[in-house]
Structures are given as C-alpha cells and as structure tokens.
Coordinates of C-alpha atoms in Angstrom, one line a residue:
X1 CA -4.1 95.5 -64.1
X2 CA -5.3 92.9 -61.5
X3 CA -2.4 90.4 -60.5
X4 CA -3.4 86.8 -60.9
X5 CA -3.6 84.3 -57.9
X6 CA -0.8 82.3 -59.6
X7 CA 1.4 85.3 -59.9
X8 CA 0.9 86.3 -56.1
X9 CA 1.8 82.8 -55.1
X10 CA 4.8 82.6 -57.2
X11 CA 5.9 86.0 -55.9
X12 CA 5.3 84.9 -52.3
X13 CA 7.6 81.9 -52.8
X14 CA 10.3 84.0 -54.3
X15 CA 10.3 86.3 -51.3
X16 CA 11.4 83.3 -49.1
X17 CA 14.4 82.5 -51.1
X18 CA 16.9 85.1 -49.7
X19 CA 17.2 88.0 -47.5
X20 CA 14.5 89.0 -44.9
X21 CA 11.1 90.7 -45.6
X22 CA 8.5 92.3 -43.2
X23 CA 5.0 90.5 -43.5
X24 CA 2.8 93.0 -41.6
X25 CA -0.7 91.9 -40.4
X26 CA -3.7 94.0 -41.5
X27 CA -7.1 93.5 -39.8
X28 CA -9.5 94.5 -42.7
X29 CA -9.3 95.3 -46.4
X30 CA -8.8 99.0 -45.7
X31 CA -5.7 98.3 -43.6
X32 CA -4.5 95.7 -46.2
X33 CA -4.8 98.4 -48.9
X34 CA -2.8 100.8 -46.8
X35 CA 0.0 98.4 -46.3
X36 CA 0.1 97.8 -50.0
X37 CA 0.2 101.5 -50.6
X38 CA 3.2 101.8 -48.3
X39 CA 5.2 99.4 -50.4
X40 CA 5.0 96.1 -48.5
X41 CA 5.5 93.1 -50.8
X42 CA 3.2 90.8 -49.0
X43 CA 0.8 90.8 -46.1
X44 CA -0.7 88.2 -43.6
X45 CA -4.0 88.1 -41.8
X46 CA -4.1 88.1 -38.0
X47 CA -6.7 86.0 -36.2
X48 CA -6.8 88.3 -33.4
X49 CA -7.1 91.5 -35.2
X50 CA -9.8 90.1 -37.5
X51 CA -11.7 88.7 -34.4
X52 CA -11.6 92.1 -32.7
X53 CA -12.8 93.9 -35.8
X54 CA -16.1 92.0 -35.7
X55 CA -16.5 92.2 -32.1
X56 CA -15.3 88.8 -31.0
X57 CA -12.4 87.4 -28.9
X58 CA -9.4 85.8 -30.6
X59 CA -9.9 82.1 -31.4
X60 CA -13.7 82.7 -31.3
X61 CA -14.3 83.1 -35.1
X62 CA -15.8 80.4 -37.2
X63 CA -14.1 79.0 -40.3
X64 CA -16.8 80.5 -42.5
X65 CA -16.1 83.9 -41.1
X66 CA -12.3 83.5 -41.6
X67 CA -12.8 82.2 -45.2
X68 CA -14.9 85.3 -46.1
X69 CA -12.3 87.5 -44.6
X70 CA -9.4 85.8 -46.5
X71 CA -11.2 86.0 -49.8
X72 CA -11.9 89.7 -49.2
X73 CA -8.2 90.3 -48.4
X74 CA -6.9 88.4 -51.3
X75 CA -9.4 90.2 -53.6
X76 CA -8.7 93.6 -52.2
X77 CA -4.9 93.7 -52.9
X78 CA -2.4 93.0 -55.5
X79 CA 0.1 91.5 -53.2
X80 CA 0.2 88.0 -51.7
X81 CA -1.8 87.3 -48.7
X82 CA -0.6 84.7 -46.0
X83 CA -3.4 83.3 -44.1
X84 CA -3.3 82.9 -40.1
X85 CA -5.4 79.8 -40.2
X86 CA -5.1 79.0 -36.7
X87 CA -5.3 75.2 -36.1
X88 CA -7.2 74.5 -39.3
X89 CA -10.4 74.8 -37.5
X90 CA -10.5 71.0 -37.0
X91 CA -8.8 68.6 -34.6
X92 CA -8.4 65.5 -36.9
X93 CA -6.2 65.6 -40.0
X94 CA -9.1 64.9 -42.3
X95 CA -11.0 68.1 -41.1
X96 CA -7.9 70.2 -41.4
X97 CA -7.5 69.0 -45.0
X98 CA -11.0 69.9 -45.9
X99 CA -10.7 73.3 -44.4
X100 CA -7.3 73.9 -46.0
X101 CA -8.8 73.1 -49.3
X102 CA -11.5 75.7 -48.8
X103 CA -8.8 78.2 -47.8
X104 CA -6.8 77.6 -50.9
X105 CA -9.9 78.5 -52.9
X106 CA -9.9 82.1 -51.5
X107 CA -6.9 83.1 -53.4
X108 CA -4.4 83.2 -50.6
X109 CA -0.7 82.7 -51.3
X110 CA 0.1 80.9 -48.0
X111 CA -1.4 79.7 -44.7
X112 CA -0.2 78.4 -41.3
X113 CA -1.2 75.6 -39.2
X114 CA -0.8 75.7 -35.4
X115 CA -0.3 72.7 -33.1
X116 CA -2.1 74.2 -30.2
X117 CA -5.4 72.6 -28.9
X118 CA -7.0 75.5 -27.1
X119 CA -7.0 73.4 -23.9
X120 CA -4.9 74.8 -21.2
X121 CA -4.7 71.4 -19.6
X122 CA -3.2 69.9 -22.8
X123 CA -2.1 72.8 -24.9
X124 CA -0.3 71.1 -27.7
X125 CA -1.5 68.2 -29.9
X126 CA 0.4 65.0 -29.3
X127 CA 3.4 64.8 -31.5
X128 CA 2.3 62.3 -34.0
X129 CA -1.1 64.0 -34.4
X130 CA 0.4 67.4 -34.8
X131 CA 2.6 66.0 -37.6
X132 CA -0.3 64.3 -39.3
X133 CA -2.2 67.5 -39.3
X134 CA 0.7 69.1 -41.2
X135 CA 0.8 66.2 -43.7
X136 CA -2.9 66.6 -44.2
X137 CA -2.6 70.3 -44.9
X138 CA 0.3 69.5 -47.2
X139 CA -1.6 67.0 -49.2
X140 CA -4.8 69.2 -49.5
X141 CA -2.5 72.0 -50.8
X142 CA -0.9 69.7 -53.4
X143 CA -4.2 68.2 -54.4
X144 CA -5.7 71.8 -55.1
X145 CA -2.7 72.4 -57.3
X146 CA -2.3 76.0 -56.0
X147 CA 1.3 76.1 -55.0
X148 CA 0.1 77.7 -51.6
X149 CA 3.1 78.1 -49.2
X150 CA 2.5 76.1 -46.0
X151 CA 4.0 77.3 -42.5
X152 CA 4.2 74.9 -39.7
X153 CA 3.8 76.5 -36.3
X154 CA 4.8 75.3 -32.8
X155 CA 2.8 77.3 -30.1
X156 CA 4.8 75.9 -27.2
X157 CA 6.2 79.3 -26.0
X158 CA 2.7 81.0 -26.2
X159 CA 1.2 78.2 -24.1
X160 CA 3.7 78.3 -21.1
X161 CA 6.1 75.7 -22.5
X162 CA 9.4 77.4 -23.4
X163 CA 11.1 74.3 -24.1
X164 CA 13.5 75.0 -27.1
X165 CA 14.3 71.3 -27.5
X166 CA 10.7 70.5 -27.9
X167 CA 10.1 73.4 -30.3
X168 CA 13.0 72.5 -32.6
X169 CA 11.9 68.8 -32.4
X170 CA 8.5 69.7 -33.7
X171 CA 9.5 72.3 -36.3
X172 CA 12.1 69.8 -37.8
X173 CA 9.3 67.2 -38.0
X174 CA 6.9 69.7 -39.5
X175 CA 9.5 70.6 -42.1
X176 CA 10.0 66.9 -43.0
X177 CA 6.1 66.5 -43.3
X178 CA 5.9 69.2 -45.8
X179 CA 5.9 72.6 -44.2
X180 CA 7.7 75.2 -46.5
X181 CA 8.4 77.7 -43.6
X182 CA 8.7 77.2 -39.9
X183 CA 7.4 79.4 -37.1
X184 CA 7.7 79.3 -33.3
X185 CA 5.9 82.5 -32.0
X186 CA 7.3 83.6 -28.6
X187 CA 11.1 82.9 -29.1
X188 CA 12.9 86.1 -28.6
X189 CA 16.6 85.7 -27.7
X190 CA 19.2 85.7 -30.3
X191 CA 20.3 82.2 -29.1
X192 CA 16.8 80.8 -29.5
X193 CA 16.4 82.3 -32.9
X194 CA 19.8 81.1 -34.1
X195 CA 19.1 77.7 -32.9
X196 CA 15.7 77.4 -34.7
X197 CA 17.0 78.8 -38.0
X198 CA 20.1 76.3 -38.0
X199 CA 17.8 73.4 -37.1
X200 CA 15.4 73.8 -40.0
X201 CA 17.8 75.2 -42.6
X202 CA 17.6 75.5 -45.5
X203 CA 13.9 76.2 -45.0
X204 CA 12.8 79.7 -44.0
X205 CA 11.9 80.9 -40.7
X206 CA 9.2 83.4 -39.6
X207 CA 9.9 85.4 -36.5
X208 CA 7.2 87.3 -34.5
X209 CA 8.5 90.6 -33.4
X210 CA 6.8 93.2 -31.1
X211 CA 7.6 96.7 -30.1
X212 CA 10.7 96.0 -28.3
X213 CA 12.0 93.4 -30.6
X214 CA 14.9 93.1 -33.1
X215 CA 15.1 95.4 -36.2
X216 CA 14.8 93.7 -39.6
X217 CA 18.4 94.1 -40.2
X218 CA 19.2 92.3 -36.9
X219 CA 16.8 89.5 -37.6
X220 CA 18.2 89.1 -41.0
X221 CA 21.7 88.8 -39.6
X222 CA 20.4 85.8 -37.5
X223 CA 19.1 84.1 -40.6
X224 CA 15.4 85.0 -40.3
X225 CA 13.7 85.2 -43.8
X226 CA 10.3 86.7 -42.7
X227 CA 9.0 88.9 -39.9
X228 CA 5.4 89.2 -38.8
X229 CA 3.8 91.3 -36.0
X230 CA 0.6 89.4 -35.3
X231 CA -2.2 91.5 -33.8
X232 CA 0.2 94.5 -32.9
X233 CA -1.1 96.7 -35.6
X234 CA -4.7 96.1 -34.6
X235 CA -3.8 96.9 -31.0
X236 CA -2.1 100.2 -32.0
X237 CA -5.3 101.1 -33.9
X238 CA -7.5 100.2 -31.0
X239 CA -5.2 102.1 -28.6
X240 CA -5.9 105.3 -30.5
X241 CA -9.6 104.7 -30.8
X242 CA -9.9 103.9 -27.1
X243 CA -8.0 106.8 -25.9
X244 CA -10.2 109.2 -27.9
X245 CA -13.5 107.4 -27.0
X246 CA -12.4 107.3 -23.3
X247 CA -11.7 111.0 -23.2
X248 CA -15.1 111.8 -24.8
X249 CA -17.0 109.4 -22.3
X250 CA -15.0 110.4 -19.1
X251 CA -14.1 114.0 -19.7
X252 CA -16.4 115.4 -22.4
X253 CA -13.5 116.7 -24.2
X254 CA -12.2 115.9 -27.8
X255 CA -8.4 116.7 -27.8
X256 CA -7.4 113.1 -28.8
X257 CA -9.3 113.6 -32.1
X258 CA -6.6 116.0 -33.3
X259 CA -4.2 113.1 -33.7
X260 CA -6.4 111.4 -36.3
X261 CA -5.0 110.6 -39.9
X262 CA -6.2 113.0 -42.5
X263 CA -9.5 112.2 -44.1
X264 CA -8.3 113.7 -47.4
X265 CA -5.1 111.5 -47.3
X266 CA -7.4 108.4 -46.7
X267 CA -9.6 109.3 -49.6
X268 CA -6.7 109.7 -51.9
X269 CA -5.1 106.5 -50.6
X270 CA -8.3 104.5 -51.3
X271 CA -9.3 106.4 -54.4
X272 CA -6.0 105.3 -56.0
X273 CA -6.1 101.7 -54.9

C-alpha cells in the first residue's frame, strides 16, 4: 500500500524528536529504492550526486531538473525524502519562496536552504539577506500547508571560512527565523559539533559525515539527531565504475567486472519494490 505524503512528512518529523538516525543520499530512483530495501527510515537527495548522474557538475543543474528529480524520488519510495534544495535556485527571498512552493508540491518531506552565493569573492549572503531567505522559505512552506521540515544551512566551512562563532550566530538566527533543523556542513571536531548542538537546542542538528568520520553512536553521544553523507555514496559508485572502465580502456582486461553486484539480486530487489 502506497504511503501518503502526509504520512511521510509526519514520520520525518517524528524521526527528529529523539535519538540519531542516518539519512543517506541516493542519486537516482534505483539507489533510493535500494536504501529503502536496506531498512533506512528516510533518505535525502544530493545535489552533487544527481548532477553527476545527468552529466553535469555540481551546482549546474536547473530548478526544473531538480524538481523533476525530487518528484521521481518521492514517488519511487514509501519513506520520507529530504531535498538538497541548494540555495533555493534564487537570490532574493521572493524567488526562494516561489521555488520552495514548487518543491513542496513534489511530495518531499523536508528541504534545506543554503546561505552560499556561489561567488568565491563573496561566498555567503549578507546576514540579514540570508535570514530573510529562511523566513521566505518558512512562509512558503506554511502557506502550502504541507508541514515540510525546513533545514537552515550555514556553508561557511565549505567556503573557506571556518569561523565557528559566525556559524553559530547564523544557525541560531535561522532557527529563530523558522528553520526546524540546523546544518553546518564541514564541522568535524567534537568541540565544534557539541558547540553547535548546544547553541541551537532543542532544535535538531544534521551532521555531514564522510569515510573517516564519527560513528552514528559517537555522533548521537554528542547530541546529533541526523547524519547525512552528501555525495559520498555517488562517489563510491563512480569509483567502481571508473576503475572497471579505465581497466578496459587502458589494459583491455576485465578483472574489475568480477566485483559487480549480482544482477539477479538487483532484479529481486527492484522486482519486490
């Protein structure tokens, strides 16, 4: 039986109430279905992983492409989907609001809005504009009546500004502006994580973790509610593909193909989904 969008959204909110859950990032419908099959309770899109899957660089996809992707993910699984909605695909709050309204209509359970501009010379939106963009997203969600969970992201660490004081100032402002969850990709040390968790409490914090990061249990002990992996799963998939393709191209041999996942297993997985 298909799970309703309202039920997915209610489930997603409940996941943020206590404990710590992993929110893995598929890059297409097939990988989303596989993650559901493995028992994950929710998933999140990845802007980078999706871009690579259609032959584009990260941050080079259009809002229409992303909306179609989100609709396909939401329709393809019975678990909540959180959208990596980049910067809302607009600079001004009015544009962010319009695009968030369209995103809500895809059936997603949550979405995030970043404060990065894409301009290396001025990587973050001015504080007041960044806050206004979160306010606009919140109002758009509320007006749509969909109860979509809003995550406010401070991108300072990813853009060469590892200033914890700045990050905490912005995240607390985003929380006050209506963000339900807060996220500062790039923070890694226990001290940084604990400081962010304490600053925005009782609102939940999302933590980006890579291959050498904390375990789920360690992150939970620091107060983290949600863990995502960004484009890491997509990069792992691409690593296997490129190793095998490079071997064929450069050596004319096919040994890497022996490590492929079983076709019969994939057919069973997707046949039952």
